Coordinates of C-alpha atoms in Angstrom, one line a residue:
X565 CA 102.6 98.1 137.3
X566 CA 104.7 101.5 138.5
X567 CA 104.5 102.0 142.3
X568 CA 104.5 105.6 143.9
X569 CA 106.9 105.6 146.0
X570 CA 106.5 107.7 149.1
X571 CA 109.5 110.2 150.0
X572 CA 111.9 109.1 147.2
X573 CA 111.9 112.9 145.7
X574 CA 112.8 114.9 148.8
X575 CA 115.6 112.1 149.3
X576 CA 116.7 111.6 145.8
X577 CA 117.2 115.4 146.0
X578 CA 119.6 115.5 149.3
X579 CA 121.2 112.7 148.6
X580 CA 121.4 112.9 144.5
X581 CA 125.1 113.8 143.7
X582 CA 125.7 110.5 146.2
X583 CA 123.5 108.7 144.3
X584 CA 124.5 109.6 140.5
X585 CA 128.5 109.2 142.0
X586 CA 127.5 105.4 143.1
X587 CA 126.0 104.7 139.3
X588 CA 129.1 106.4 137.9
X589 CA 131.5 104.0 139.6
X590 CA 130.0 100.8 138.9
X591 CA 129.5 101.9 135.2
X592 CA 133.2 103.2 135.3
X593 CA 134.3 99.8 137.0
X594 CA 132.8 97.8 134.1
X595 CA 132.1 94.8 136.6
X596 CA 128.1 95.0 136.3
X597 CA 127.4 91.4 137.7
X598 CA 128.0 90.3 141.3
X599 CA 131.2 92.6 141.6
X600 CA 133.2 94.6 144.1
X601 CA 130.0 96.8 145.0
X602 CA 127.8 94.0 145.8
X603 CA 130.9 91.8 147.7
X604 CA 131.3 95.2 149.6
X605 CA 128.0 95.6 150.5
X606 CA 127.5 91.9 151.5
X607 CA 130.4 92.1 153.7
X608 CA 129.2 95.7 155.3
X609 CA 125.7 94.4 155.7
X610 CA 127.1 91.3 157.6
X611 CA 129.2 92.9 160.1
X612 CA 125.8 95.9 160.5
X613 CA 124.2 92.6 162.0
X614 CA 126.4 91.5 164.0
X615 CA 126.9 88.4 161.3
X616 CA 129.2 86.0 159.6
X617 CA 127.4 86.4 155.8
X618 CA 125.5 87.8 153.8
X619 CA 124.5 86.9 150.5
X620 CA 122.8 89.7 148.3
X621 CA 119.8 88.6 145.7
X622 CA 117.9 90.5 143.4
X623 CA 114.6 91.3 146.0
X624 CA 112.9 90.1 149.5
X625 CA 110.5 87.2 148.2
X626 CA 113.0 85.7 146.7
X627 CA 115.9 86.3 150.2
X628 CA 112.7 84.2 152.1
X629 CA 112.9 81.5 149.3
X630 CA 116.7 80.9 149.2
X631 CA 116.5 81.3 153.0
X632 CA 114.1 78.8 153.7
X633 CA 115.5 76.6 150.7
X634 CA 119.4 76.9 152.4
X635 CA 117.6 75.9 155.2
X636 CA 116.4 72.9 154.2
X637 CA 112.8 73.5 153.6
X638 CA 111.2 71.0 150.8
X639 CA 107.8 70.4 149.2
X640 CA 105.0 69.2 151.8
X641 CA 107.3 70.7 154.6
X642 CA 104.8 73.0 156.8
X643 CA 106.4 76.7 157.8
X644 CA 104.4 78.5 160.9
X645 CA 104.6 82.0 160.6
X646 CA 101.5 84.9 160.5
X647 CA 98.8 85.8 157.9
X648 CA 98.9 89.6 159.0
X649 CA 102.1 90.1 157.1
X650 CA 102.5 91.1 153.2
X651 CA 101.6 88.1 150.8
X652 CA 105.6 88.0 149.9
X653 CA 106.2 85.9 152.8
X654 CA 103.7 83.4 152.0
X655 CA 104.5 83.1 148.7
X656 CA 108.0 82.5 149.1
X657 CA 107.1 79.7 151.2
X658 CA 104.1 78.4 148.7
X659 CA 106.5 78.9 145.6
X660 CA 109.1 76.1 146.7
X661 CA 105.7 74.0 147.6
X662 CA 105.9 74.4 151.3
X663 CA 102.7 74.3 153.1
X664 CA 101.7 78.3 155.1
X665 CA 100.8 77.4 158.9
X666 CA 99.4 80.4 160.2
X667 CA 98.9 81.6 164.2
X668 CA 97.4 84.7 165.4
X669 CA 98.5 88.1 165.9
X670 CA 98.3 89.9 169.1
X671 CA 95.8 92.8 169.4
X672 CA 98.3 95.9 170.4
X673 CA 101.6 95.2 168.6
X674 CA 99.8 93.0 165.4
X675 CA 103.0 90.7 165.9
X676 CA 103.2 86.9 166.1
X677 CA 101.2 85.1 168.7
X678 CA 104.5 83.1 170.0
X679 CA 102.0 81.6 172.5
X680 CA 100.0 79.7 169.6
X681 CA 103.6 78.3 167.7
X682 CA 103.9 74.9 169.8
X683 CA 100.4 73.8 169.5
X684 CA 100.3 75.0 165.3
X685 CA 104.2 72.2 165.3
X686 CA 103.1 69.0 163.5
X687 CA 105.6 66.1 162.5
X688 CA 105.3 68.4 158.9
X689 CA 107.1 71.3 160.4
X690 CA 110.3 72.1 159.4
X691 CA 110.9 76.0 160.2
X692 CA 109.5 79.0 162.2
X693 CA 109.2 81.9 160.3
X694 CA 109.0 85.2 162.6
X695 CA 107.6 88.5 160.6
X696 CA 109.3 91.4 162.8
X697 CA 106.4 93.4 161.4
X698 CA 105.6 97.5 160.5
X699 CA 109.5 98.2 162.4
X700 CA 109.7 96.2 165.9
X701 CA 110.5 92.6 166.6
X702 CA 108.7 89.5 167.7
X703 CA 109.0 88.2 171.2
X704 CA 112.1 86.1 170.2
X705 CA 113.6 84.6 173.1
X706 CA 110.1 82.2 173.8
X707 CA 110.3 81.0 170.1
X708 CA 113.8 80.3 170.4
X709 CA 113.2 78.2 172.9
X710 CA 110.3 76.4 171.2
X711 CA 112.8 75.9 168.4
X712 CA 115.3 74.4 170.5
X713 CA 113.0 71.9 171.9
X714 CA 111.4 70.8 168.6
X715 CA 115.2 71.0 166.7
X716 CA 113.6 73.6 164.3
X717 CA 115.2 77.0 162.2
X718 CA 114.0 80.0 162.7
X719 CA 114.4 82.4 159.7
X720 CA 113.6 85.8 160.6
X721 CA 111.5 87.6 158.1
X722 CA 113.2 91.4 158.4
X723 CA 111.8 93.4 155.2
X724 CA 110.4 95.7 157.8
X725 CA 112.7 95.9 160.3
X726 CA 116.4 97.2 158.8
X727 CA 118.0 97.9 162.5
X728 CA 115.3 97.2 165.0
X729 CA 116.4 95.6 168.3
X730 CA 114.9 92.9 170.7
X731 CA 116.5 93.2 173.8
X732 CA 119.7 94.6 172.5
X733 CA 119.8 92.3 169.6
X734 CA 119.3 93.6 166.2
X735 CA 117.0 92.0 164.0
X736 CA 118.4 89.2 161.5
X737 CA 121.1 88.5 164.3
X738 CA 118.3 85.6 166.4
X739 CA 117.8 82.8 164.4
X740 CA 119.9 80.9 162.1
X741 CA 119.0 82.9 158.9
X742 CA 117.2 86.1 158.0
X743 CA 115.7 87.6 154.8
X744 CA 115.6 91.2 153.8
X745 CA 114.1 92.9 151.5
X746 CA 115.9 96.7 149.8
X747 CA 112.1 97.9 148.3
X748 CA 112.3 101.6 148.2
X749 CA 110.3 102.2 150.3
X750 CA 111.8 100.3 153.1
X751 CA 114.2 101.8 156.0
X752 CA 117.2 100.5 153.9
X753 CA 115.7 100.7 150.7
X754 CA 117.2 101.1 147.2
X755 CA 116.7 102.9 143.8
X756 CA 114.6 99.6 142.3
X757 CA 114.4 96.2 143.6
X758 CA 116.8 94.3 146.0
X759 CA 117.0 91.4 149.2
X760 CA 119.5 89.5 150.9
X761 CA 119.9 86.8 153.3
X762 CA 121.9 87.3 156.3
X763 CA 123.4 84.1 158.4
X764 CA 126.5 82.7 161.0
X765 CA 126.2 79.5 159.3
X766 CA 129.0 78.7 156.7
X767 CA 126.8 75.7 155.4
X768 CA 123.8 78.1 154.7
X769 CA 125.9 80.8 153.6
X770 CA 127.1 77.9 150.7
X771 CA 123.7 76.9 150.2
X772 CA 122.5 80.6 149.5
X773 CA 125.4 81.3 147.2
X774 CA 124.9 78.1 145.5
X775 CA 121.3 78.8 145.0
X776 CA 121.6 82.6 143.9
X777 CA 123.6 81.7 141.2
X778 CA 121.4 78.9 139.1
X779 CA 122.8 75.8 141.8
X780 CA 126.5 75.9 140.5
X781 CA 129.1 76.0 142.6
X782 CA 133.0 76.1 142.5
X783 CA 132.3 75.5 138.5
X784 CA 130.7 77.6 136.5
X785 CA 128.3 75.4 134.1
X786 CA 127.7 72.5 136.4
X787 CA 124.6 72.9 138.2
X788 CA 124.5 70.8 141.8
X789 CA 121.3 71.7 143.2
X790 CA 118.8 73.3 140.4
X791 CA 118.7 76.8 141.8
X792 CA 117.7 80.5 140.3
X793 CA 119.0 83.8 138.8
X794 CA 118.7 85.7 142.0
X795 CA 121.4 88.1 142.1
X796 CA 121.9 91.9 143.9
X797 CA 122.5 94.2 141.0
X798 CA 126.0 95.9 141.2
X799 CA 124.5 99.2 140.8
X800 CA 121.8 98.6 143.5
X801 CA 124.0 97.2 146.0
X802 CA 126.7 100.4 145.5
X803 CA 123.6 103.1 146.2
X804 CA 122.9 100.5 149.3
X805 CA 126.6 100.4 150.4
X806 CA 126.4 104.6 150.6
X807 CA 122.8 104.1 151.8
X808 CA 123.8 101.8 155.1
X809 CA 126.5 104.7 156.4
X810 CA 123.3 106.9 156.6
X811 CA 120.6 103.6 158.1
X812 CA 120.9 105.2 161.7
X813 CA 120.2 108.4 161.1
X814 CA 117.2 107.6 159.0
X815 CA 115.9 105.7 161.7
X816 CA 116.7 108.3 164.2
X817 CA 114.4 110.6 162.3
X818 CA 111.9 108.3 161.7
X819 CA 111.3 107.4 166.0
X820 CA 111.0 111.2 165.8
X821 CA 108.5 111.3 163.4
X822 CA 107.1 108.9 165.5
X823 CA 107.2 110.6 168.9
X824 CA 105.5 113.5 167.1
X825 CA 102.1 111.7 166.1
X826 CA 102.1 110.0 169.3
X827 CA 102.1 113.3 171.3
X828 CA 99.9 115.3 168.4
X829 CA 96.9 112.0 169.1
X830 CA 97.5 111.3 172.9
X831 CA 94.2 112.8 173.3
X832 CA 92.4 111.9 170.8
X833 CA 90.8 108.1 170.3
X834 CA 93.2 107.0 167.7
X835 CA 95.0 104.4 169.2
X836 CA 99.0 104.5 167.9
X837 CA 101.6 102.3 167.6
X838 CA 102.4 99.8 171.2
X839 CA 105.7 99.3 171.8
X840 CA 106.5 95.7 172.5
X841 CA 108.3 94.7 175.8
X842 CA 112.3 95.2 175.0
X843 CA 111.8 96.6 171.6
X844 CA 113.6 99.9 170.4
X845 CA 111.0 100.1 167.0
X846 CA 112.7 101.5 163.8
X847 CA 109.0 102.8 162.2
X848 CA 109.3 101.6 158.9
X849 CA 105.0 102.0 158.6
X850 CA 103.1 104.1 161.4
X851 CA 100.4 102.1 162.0
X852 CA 97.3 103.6 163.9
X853 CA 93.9 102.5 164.7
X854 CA 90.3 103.3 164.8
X855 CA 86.9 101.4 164.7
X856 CA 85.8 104.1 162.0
X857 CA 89.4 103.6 159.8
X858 CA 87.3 104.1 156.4
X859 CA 85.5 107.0 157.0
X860 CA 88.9 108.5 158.1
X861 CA 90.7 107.8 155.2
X862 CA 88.1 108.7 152.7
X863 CA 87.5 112.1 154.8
X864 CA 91.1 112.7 154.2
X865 CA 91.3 112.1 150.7
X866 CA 90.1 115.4 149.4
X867 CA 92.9 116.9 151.4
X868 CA 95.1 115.1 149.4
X869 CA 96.2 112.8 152.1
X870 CA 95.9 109.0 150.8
X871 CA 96.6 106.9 153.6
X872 CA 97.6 103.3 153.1
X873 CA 96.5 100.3 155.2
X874 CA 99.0 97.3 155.8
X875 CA 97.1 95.4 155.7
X876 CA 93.4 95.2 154.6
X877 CA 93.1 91.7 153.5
X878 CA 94.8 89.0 156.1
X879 CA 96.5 86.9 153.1
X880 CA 94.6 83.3 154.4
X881 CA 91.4 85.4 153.4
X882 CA 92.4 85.9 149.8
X883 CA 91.3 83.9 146.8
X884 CA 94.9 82.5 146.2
X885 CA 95.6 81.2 149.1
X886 CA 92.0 79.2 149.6
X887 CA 93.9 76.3 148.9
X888 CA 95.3 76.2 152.5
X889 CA 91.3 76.2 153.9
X890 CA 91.3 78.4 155.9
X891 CA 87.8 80.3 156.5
X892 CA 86.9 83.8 158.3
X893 CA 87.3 83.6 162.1
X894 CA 90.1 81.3 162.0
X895 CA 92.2 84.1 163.0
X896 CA 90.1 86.4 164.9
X897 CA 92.5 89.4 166.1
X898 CA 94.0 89.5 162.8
X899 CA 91.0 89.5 161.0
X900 CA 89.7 92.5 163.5
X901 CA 92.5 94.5 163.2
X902 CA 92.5 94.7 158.9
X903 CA 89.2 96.4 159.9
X904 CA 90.2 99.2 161.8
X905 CA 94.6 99.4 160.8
X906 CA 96.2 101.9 158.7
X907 CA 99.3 104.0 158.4
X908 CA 100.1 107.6 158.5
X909 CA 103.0 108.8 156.2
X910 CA 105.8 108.4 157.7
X911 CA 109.5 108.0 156.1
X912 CA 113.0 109.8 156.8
X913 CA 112.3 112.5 154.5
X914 CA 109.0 114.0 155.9
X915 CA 109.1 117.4 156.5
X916 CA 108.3 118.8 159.6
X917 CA 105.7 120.9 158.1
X918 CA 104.3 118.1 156.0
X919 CA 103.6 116.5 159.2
X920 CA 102.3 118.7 161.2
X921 CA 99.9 119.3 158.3
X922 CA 98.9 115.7 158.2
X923 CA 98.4 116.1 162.1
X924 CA 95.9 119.1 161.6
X925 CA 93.6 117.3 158.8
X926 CA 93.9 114.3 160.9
X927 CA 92.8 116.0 164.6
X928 CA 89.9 117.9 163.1
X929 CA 88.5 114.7 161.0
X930 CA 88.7 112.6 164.3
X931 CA 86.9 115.9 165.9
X932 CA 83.9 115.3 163.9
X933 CA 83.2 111.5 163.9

């Protein structure tokens, strides 16, 4: 199914001779499979972070699946993490056969409950898997402490976070592995699919590589641990590698897209984004709310504003993942806020008067509930 992707022409066309010159080179190079762009890129995404590796693979699902894999993670191993998050996460962890524990959300910042972790650990769990969710980071230092005690990993789920800091520490940088994903539509985001997994540790980085390239190792043909066809495409991770010199100043623009909308509604009843306690937020989604959410969006729609909602169906509420047993209520503040959440555009290439447009058909719909 094709995806709309939000902003991609007002970028493509400012950054489009960049873009056709990064195609060109890995065409002119002839090295199209895990080559000099993609070892490049894994070695300027690693050092970004603050980290020892980085191994590049063909899109975020499968970064959590290698990650929790290098980590360790088998069938009938439990994996606590959140069910306000998109279903990617949990299926990585249900498509190696590892069991979805899911804790609450809290009500301002929709991020990981860290409170409800200990009591969700059983003798089944084997990793903590924090969502840094919609652009800011989960309260880290309490779950790394909670890891520590129980001798668990903590792989950091960062597909919406590209440069977004906890206390001065950027996200992918506080646990011992971290997946992200290079969706186009993502602060980092690429010209098609892409993911990688970011770590310190030399024994995961081996894992990762090992399992990115079907299980082989030092020889080509010999499979040591049955693993996938999960590489970054050459061309993919060149665009990215032009891409990363530019992450901060999309992010720059994106907090002042940000600081617009929350100015533009500080008067209204919307409620807009919290900012959690030592979090500088990145804004990969805007995400607002309002007890009427649906009469808003459809009240917009004839304007042509189509707002998205992320997300409207907590994934332990959804027919495939009845298995696990969960039922409505188990998760009350993430079930109340799929209700009332959703996002106003927001991406590095908004123009100021596209926004301020957006603010206007926003202000007077609010004016008439």
């Amino acid at each position: 199914m094709a995806q709309y992707v939000w902003g991609y022409l007002p970028e493509y066309e400012k950054e489009r001779d960049d873009i056709l010159d990064a195609v060109d080179t890995v065409f002119r190079s002839g090295k199209l499979v895990l080559g000099p762009s993609v070892k490049a890129f894994e070695e300027e995404f690693a050092a970004y972070h603050g980290v020892e590796h980085c191994v590049g693979v063909d899109n975020g699902t499968n970064a959590i699946v290698l990650g929790l894999r290098a980590l360790g993670v088998e069938a009938g191993d439990e994996v606590i993490t959140v069910s306000n998050t998109a279903a990617p996460t949990v299926l990585a962890i249900d498509q190696i056969g590892a069991v979805p524990v899911f804790v609450d959300v809290h009500p301002g910042t929709y991020l990981m409950n860290v409170e409800q972790v200990e009591a969700a650990i059983t003798e089944r769990t084997r990793c903590l898997l924090p969502v840094h969710l919609y652009g800011q980071c989960v309260d880290m230092a309490p779950l790394e402490a909670i890891a520590a005690k129980h001798g668990l990993p903590i792989l950091e789920d960062c597909a919406q976070a590209h440069g977004a800091r906890h206390h001065g520490k950027i996200a992918g940088s506080m646990g011992q592995a971290a997946a992200f994903s290079f969706y186009p539509t993502k602060v980092l985001g690429a010209y098609g699919d892409g993911g990688a997994t970011i770590t310190s540790d030399a024994e995961t980085e081996a894992n990762l590589r090992r399992l990115r390239y079907y299980g082989m190792e030092k020889v080509y043909y010999v499979v040591s641990t049955p693993g996938y066809n999960s590489r970054l495409d050459e061309v993919q991770a060149e665009i990215l590698r032009r891409k990363l010199t530019r992450l901060d100043d999309y992010i720059a623009r994106r907090r002042l897209i940000a600081e617009r909308y929350a100015e533009a509604f500080a008067g209204t009843d919307l409620v807009t984004p919290a900012l959690a306690p030592g979090n500088d937020h990145v804004y990969y989604v805007y995400v607002a709310r309002h007890p009427l959410r649906d009469k808003i969006i459809e009240r917009l729609k004839p304007e042509g504003i189509e707002l998205n909602i992320s997300y409207p169906w907590p994934v332990h509420t959804q027919s495939g993942f009845a298995k696990l047993g969960y039922r409505e209520g188990a998760l009350p503040e993430t079930e109340a806020a799929a209700h009332e959440i959703f996002s106003l555009p927001m991406y590095a290439s908004l123009s100021d008067v596209d926004q301020e447009r957006v603010v206007e058909k926003v202000q007077a719909v609010l004016a008439k509930l």
